[in-house]
Amino acid sequence: MASPSVEVVEKSNERIVVKFNNIPRQYVNALRRLAISEVPTLAIDDVVILENSSVMHDEAVAHRLGLIPLRTDPGRFVMPHECDCGSTLGCSKCRVLLVLDAEATDKTKVVTSGEMVSEDEMVRPVSKDIPVVVLAPSQKLKFEAYARLGTGKQHAKWQPTSAAVVKDGKDEDEIILVLETTGALTAEEILKEATERLQSKIKNFKQGMASLKMPKSA
């Protein structure tokens, strides 16, 4: 039987395509599932509306903000439940504050993601042009938004992938994995994080199996 091999056939910040040869499909599909559900990213999780005279309800504004992808620096932040600050408000290790103060004066104004100001210059919307709300003349929107780490299995807003596909290659021993990103992480970062999580799960499984006490035969 031929030796297992892995080859990156296409790579950019937005997309990565990897070819697996002589590697079980279950392993590749596990990478796909982990990339979707267990690779953490930052997303707005709490919004304090200070002023909102737009036609959009506060809850709708908060929901829209949560779906704006934020650039995430892997390993820089910790999950809220793992942080030693012990605060529900969080700290600089487990949350980032973004603020916005917008007003339409003499004409209609489209408020976009680029107008949000982050306390951390590395954490910002992946695009400056995502619409948040439309303000009519004299209307205002002012809020404080708190971004925290989370995973796709908690809520879709934390999914780092916009597409994650496993497909057959040219022969029965070849499998292709395609990952496309929302921009929160690069495609390569997603694959690396998913691989590390799969390795950790396999290691924990082996340790668990080794600690089992087999029943004595009669």
mmCIF file of C-alpha atoms in Angstrom:
data_model
loop_
_atom_site.group_PDB
_atom_site.id
_atom_site.type_symbol
_atom_site.label_atom_id
_atom_site.label_comp_id
_atom_site.label_asym_id
_atom_site.label_seq_id
_atom_site.Cartn_x
_atom_site.Cartn_y
_atom_site.Cartn_z
ATOM 1 C CA MET A 1 0.000 0.000 0.000
ATOM 2 C CA ALA A 2 1.280 3.486 -0.924
ATOM 3 C CA SER A 3 2.386 5.826 1.859
ATOM 4 C CA PRO A 4 0.006 8.539 3.075
ATOM 5 C CA SER A 5 0.714 12.018 1.717
ATOM 6 C CA VAL A 6 -0.706 15.527 1.959
ATOM 7 C CA GLU A 7 -0.298 18.239 -0.677
ATOM 8 C CA VAL A 8 -1.497 21.850 -0.694
ATOM 9 C CA VAL A 9 -2.619 22.445 -4.280
ATOM 10 C CA GLU A 10 -4.025 25.960 -3.831
ATOM 11 C CA LYS A 11 -3.525 28.564 -1.103
ATOM 12 C CA SER A 12 -4.527 32.159 -0.519
ATOM 13 C CA ASN A 13 -5.686 34.082 2.523
ATOM 14 C CA GLU A 14 -9.307 33.382 1.554
ATOM 15 C CA ARG A 15 -9.096 29.761 0.323
ATOM 16 C CA ILE A 16 -7.014 26.620 0.711
ATOM 17 C CA VAL A 17 -7.289 23.336 -1.190
ATOM 18 C CA VAL A 18 -5.508 20.269 0.187
ATOM 19 C CA LYS A 19 -5.116 16.857 -1.462
ATOM 20 C CA PHE A 20 -4.911 13.810 0.788
ATOM 21 C CA ASN A 21 -3.633 10.500 -0.588
ATOM 22 C CA ASN A 22 -4.116 7.154 1.164
ATOM 23 C CA ILE A 23 -5.620 8.824 4.228
ATOM 24 C CA PRO A 24 -9.020 7.708 5.590
ATOM 25 C CA ARG A 25 -11.926 9.869 4.505
ATOM 26 C CA GLN A 26 -13.123 9.960 8.118
ATOM 27 C CA TYR A 27 -9.938 11.802 9.114
ATOM 28 C CA VAL A 28 -10.383 14.437 6.390
ATOM 29 C CA ASN A 29 -14.060 14.881 7.225
ATOM 30 C CA ALA A 30 -13.151 15.293 10.898
ATOM 31 C CA LEU A 31 -10.885 18.192 9.901
ATOM 32 C CA ARG A 32 -13.760 19.738 7.957
ATOM 33 C CA ARG A 33 -16.164 19.444 10.891
ATOM 34 C CA LEU A 34 -13.649 20.855 13.370
ATOM 35 C CA ALA A 35 -12.890 23.771 11.035
ATOM 36 C CA ILE A 36 -16.585 24.674 11.058
ATOM 37 C CA SER A 37 -17.472 24.058 14.688
ATOM 38 C CA GLU A 38 -14.438 24.200 16.990
ATOM 39 C CA VAL A 39 -11.942 26.734 15.644
ATOM 40 C CA PRO A 40 -12.527 29.857 17.781
ATOM 41 C CA THR A 41 -12.954 33.376 16.398
ATOM 42 C CA LEU A 42 -14.013 36.723 17.800
ATOM 43 C CA ALA A 43 -17.561 37.979 17.314
ATOM 44 C CA ILE A 44 -19.655 40.676 18.948
ATOM 45 C CA ASP A 45 -21.544 38.981 21.756
ATOM 46 C CA ASP A 46 -22.899 41.851 23.841
ATOM 47 C CA VAL A 47 -24.132 45.289 22.771
ATOM 48 C CA VAL A 48 -25.007 48.266 24.931
ATOM 49 C CA ILE A 49 -27.199 50.659 22.938
ATOM 50 C CA LEU A 50 -26.623 54.173 24.254
ATOM 51 C CA GLU A 51 -28.776 55.950 21.666
ATOM 52 C CA ASN A 52 -30.824 54.681 18.757
ATOM 53 C CA SER A 53 -33.326 56.852 16.938
ATOM 54 C CA SER A 54 -33.185 54.815 13.727
ATOM 55 C CA VAL A 55 -36.119 52.753 12.453
ATOM 56 C CA MET A 56 -34.281 49.541 13.392
ATOM 57 C CA HIS A 57 -34.974 48.036 16.817
ATOM 58 C CA ASP A 58 -32.074 47.640 19.267
ATOM 59 C CA GLU A 59 -32.292 43.834 19.035
ATOM 60 C CA ALA A 60 -31.999 43.932 15.242
ATOM 61 C CA VAL A 61 -28.964 46.217 15.423
ATOM 62 C CA ALA A 62 -27.301 43.877 17.941
ATOM 63 C CA HIS A 63 -28.060 40.819 15.780
ATOM 64 C CA ARG A 64 -26.579 42.484 12.696
ATOM 65 C CA LEU A 65 -23.434 43.483 14.604
ATOM 66 C CA GLY A 66 -22.932 39.909 15.772
ATOM 67 C CA LEU A 67 -22.783 38.709 12.175
ATOM 68 C CA ILE A 68 -19.971 41.089 11.156
ATOM 69 C CA PRO A 69 -16.766 38.997 10.864
ATOM 70 C CA LEU A 70 -13.906 40.353 12.957
ATOM 71 C CA ARG A 71 -10.251 39.758 12.241
ATOM 72 C CA THR A 72 -8.937 37.402 14.933
ATOM 73 C CA ASP A 73 -5.337 36.881 16.010
ATOM 74 C CA PRO A 74 -5.015 33.158 16.886
ATOM 75 C CA GLY A 75 -3.751 32.499 20.395
ATOM 76 C CA ARG A 76 -3.944 36.120 21.508
ATOM 77 C CA PHE A 77 -7.211 35.847 23.426
ATOM 78 C CA VAL A 78 -8.708 33.207 25.691
ATOM 79 C CA MET A 79 -12.235 31.855 25.861
ATOM 80 C CA PRO A 80 -14.374 33.768 28.401
ATOM 81 C CA HIS A 81 -14.904 30.703 30.618
ATOM 82 C CA GLU A 82 -11.146 30.039 30.673
ATOM 83 C CA CYS A 83 -10.070 33.568 31.620
ATOM 84 C CA ASP A 84 -8.693 34.105 35.116
ATOM 85 C CA CYS A 85 -10.326 37.535 35.416
ATOM 86 C CA GLY A 86 -13.506 35.888 36.717
ATOM 87 C CA SER A 87 -15.569 38.871 35.541
ATOM 88 C CA THR A 88 -18.785 38.720 33.539
ATOM 89 C CA LEU A 89 -17.644 41.928 31.815
ATOM 90 C CA GLY A 90 -14.341 40.377 30.835
ATOM 91 C CA CYS A 91 -10.875 41.894 30.510
ATOM 92 C CA SER A 92 -8.299 42.673 27.828
ATOM 93 C CA LYS A 93 -7.427 38.962 27.620
ATOM 94 C CA CYS A 94 -10.945 37.757 26.841
ATOM 95 C CA ARG A 95 -12.873 40.617 25.234
ATOM 96 C CA VAL A 96 -12.466 43.620 22.947
ATOM 97 C CA LEU A 97 -14.545 46.817 23.017
ATOM 98 C CA LEU A 98 -15.755 48.405 19.781
ATOM 99 C CA VAL A 99 -17.701 51.672 19.803
ATOM 100 C CA LEU A 100 -19.694 53.649 17.282
ATOM 101 C CA ASP A 101 -21.193 57.139 17.410
ATOM 102 C CA ALA A 102 -22.933 58.085 14.163
ATOM 103 C CA GLU A 103 -25.421 60.771 13.182
ATOM 104 C CA ALA A 104 -27.131 61.799 9.967
ATOM 105 C CA THR A 105 -27.286 65.575 9.633
ATOM 106 C CA ASP A 106 -28.792 67.019 6.469
ATOM 107 C CA LYS A 107 -29.109 63.850 4.378
ATOM 108 C CA THR A 108 -29.564 60.083 4.673
ATOM 109 C CA LYS A 109 -26.495 58.249 5.940
ATOM 110 C CA VAL A 110 -25.544 54.597 5.617
ATOM 111 C CA VAL A 111 -23.643 53.570 8.738
ATOM 112 C CA THR A 112 -21.037 50.929 7.909
ATOM 113 C CA SER A 113 -18.740 48.594 9.814
ATOM 114 C CA GLY A 114 -15.772 50.823 9.008
ATOM 115 C CA GLU A 115 -17.119 53.454 11.413
ATOM 116 C CA MET A 116 -16.704 51.182 14.418
ATOM 117 C CA VAL A 117 -13.644 52.065 16.485
ATOM 118 C CA SER A 118 -11.866 49.178 18.215
ATOM 119 C CA GLU A 119 -9.773 49.480 21.356
ATOM 120 C CA ASP A 120 -7.449 46.889 19.774
ATOM 121 C CA GLU A 121 -6.119 47.856 16.356
ATOM 122 C CA MET A 122 -5.666 44.197 15.395
ATOM 123 C CA VAL A 123 -9.342 43.394 15.967
ATOM 124 C CA ARG A 124 -11.460 45.039 13.306
ATOM 125 C CA PRO A 125 -14.226 44.176 10.829
ATOM 126 C CA VAL A 126 -12.848 42.240 7.864
ATOM 127 C CA SER A 127 -14.563 44.770 5.580
ATOM 128 C CA LYS A 128 -15.230 48.480 6.084
ATOM 129 C CA ASP A 129 -18.268 48.393 3.823
ATOM 130 C CA ILE A 130 -20.722 46.136 5.683
ATOM 131 C CA PRO A 131 -23.972 48.109 6.237
ATOM 132 C CA VAL A 132 -25.178 48.382 9.825
ATOM 133 C CA VAL A 133 -28.165 50.725 9.568
ATOM 134 C CA VAL A 134 -29.515 53.580 7.464
ATOM 135 C CA LEU A 135 -30.081 56.842 9.308
ATOM 136 C CA ALA A 136 -32.475 59.521 8.134
ATOM 137 C CA PRO A 137 -31.624 63.194 8.794
ATOM 138 C CA SER A 138 -31.386 63.938 12.547
ATOM 139 C CA GLN A 139 -31.294 60.233 13.505
ATOM 140 C CA LYS A 140 -28.456 58.842 15.637
ATOM 141 C CA LEU A 141 -26.893 55.517 16.589
ATOM 142 C CA LYS A 142 -24.451 55.150 19.456
ATOM 143 C CA PHE A 143 -23.371 51.895 21.095
ATOM 144 C CA GLU A 144 -20.666 49.917 22.857
ATOM 145 C CA ALA A 145 -20.085 46.403 21.507
ATOM 146 C CA TYR A 146 -18.070 43.662 23.197
ATOM 147 C CA ALA A 147 -16.420 40.948 21.112
ATOM 148 C CA ARG A 148 -15.498 37.605 22.653
ATOM 149 C CA LEU A 149 -14.097 34.291 21.476
ATOM 150 C CA GLY A 150 -16.531 31.522 20.643
ATOM 151 C CA THR A 151 -16.973 28.546 18.335
ATOM 152 C CA GLY A 152 -19.379 27.605 15.599
ATOM 153 C CA LYS A 153 -21.017 24.917 17.720
ATOM 154 C CA GLN A 154 -22.142 27.709 20.074
ATOM 155 C CA HIS A 155 -23.497 30.000 17.341
ATOM 156 C CA ALA A 156 -23.026 30.399 13.592
ATOM 157 C CA LYS A 157 -21.595 33.911 14.044
ATOM 158 C CA TRP A 158 -18.389 32.319 15.349
ATOM 159 C CA GLN A 159 -17.904 30.025 12.341
ATOM 160 C CA PRO A 160 -14.607 30.920 10.623
ATOM 161 C CA THR A 161 -15.528 29.160 7.377
ATOM 162 C CA SER A 162 -17.817 30.364 4.616
ATOM 163 C CA ALA A 163 -17.397 26.990 2.892
ATOM 164 C CA ALA A 164 -15.917 23.654 3.977
ATOM 165 C CA VAL A 165 -16.132 20.764 1.521
ATOM 166 C CA VAL A 166 -14.723 17.254 1.226
ATOM 167 C CA LYS A 167 -14.835 15.768 -2.270
ATOM 168 C CA ASP A 168 -13.397 12.858 -4.186
ATOM 169 C CA GLY A 169 -10.160 13.195 -6.130
ATOM 170 C CA LYS A 170 -9.087 11.629 -9.401
ATOM 171 C CA ASP A 171 -8.863 8.122 -7.946
ATOM 172 C CA GLU A 172 -10.317 6.238 -4.981
ATOM 173 C CA ASP A 173 -7.273 6.909 -2.793
ATOM 174 C CA GLU A 174 -7.422 10.687 -3.261
ATOM 175 C CA ILE A 175 -9.594 13.080 -1.226
ATOM 176 C CA ILE A 176 -9.785 16.864 -1.553
ATOM 177 C CA LEU A 177 -10.500 19.292 1.302
ATOM 178 C CA VAL A 178 -11.568 22.826 0.398
ATOM 179 C CA LEU A 179 -11.802 25.548 3.051
ATOM 180 C CA GLU A 180 -12.942 29.115 2.427
ATOM 181 C CA THR A 181 -12.881 31.750 5.154
ATOM 182 C CA THR A 182 -15.112 34.581 6.334
ATOM 183 C CA GLY A 183 -11.944 36.617 6.817
ATOM 184 C CA ALA A 184 -11.770 36.290 10.601
ATOM 185 C CA LEU A 185 -8.826 33.903 10.107
ATOM 186 C CA THR A 186 -6.830 33.020 7.022
ATOM 187 C CA ALA A 187 -7.677 29.686 5.421
ATOM 188 C CA GLU A 188 -4.277 28.333 6.470
ATOM 189 C CA GLU A 189 -4.862 29.402 10.094
ATOM 190 C CA ILE A 190 -8.208 27.582 10.112
ATOM 191 C CA LEU A 191 -6.637 24.372 8.799
ATOM 192 C CA LYS A 192 -3.778 24.582 11.312
ATOM 193 C CA GLU A 193 -6.135 25.137 14.249
ATOM 194 C CA ALA A 194 -8.422 22.298 13.120
ATOM 195 C CA THR A 195 -5.450 19.949 12.770
ATOM 196 C CA GLU A 196 -4.181 20.773 16.261
ATOM 197 C CA ARG A 197 -7.631 20.126 17.730
ATOM 198 C CA LEU A 198 -7.941 16.797 15.953
ATOM 199 C CA GLN A 199 -4.518 15.723 17.203
ATOM 200 C CA SER A 200 -5.498 16.713 20.739
ATOM 201 C CA LYS A 201 -8.734 14.720 20.544
ATOM 202 C CA ILE A 202 -6.905 11.634 19.251
ATOM 203 C CA LYS A 203 -4.316 11.955 22.043
ATOM 204 C CA ASN A 204 -7.018 12.287 24.708
ATOM 205 C CA PHE A 205 -8.878 9.310 23.258
ATOM 206 C CA LYS A 206 -5.751 7.147 23.369
ATOM 207 C CA GLN A 207 -5.070 8.175 26.967
ATOM 208 C CA GLY A 208 -8.664 7.420 27.904
ATOM 209 C CA MET A 209 -8.496 3.993 26.316
ATOM 210 C CA ALA A 210 -5.202 3.238 28.033
ATOM 211 C CA SER A 211 -6.683 4.054 31.434
ATOM 212 C CA LEU A 212 -9.615 1.673 31.029
ATOM 213 C CA LYS A 213 -9.507 -1.395 33.185
ATOM 214 C CA MET A 214 -10.363 -4.428 31.137
ATOM 215 C CA PRO A 215 -12.583 -6.978 32.938
ATOM 216 C CA LYS A 216 -10.854 -10.180 33.992
ATOM 217 C CA SER A 217 -11.842 -13.241 32.033
ATOM 218 C CA ALA A 218 -13.772 -15.942 33.930
#
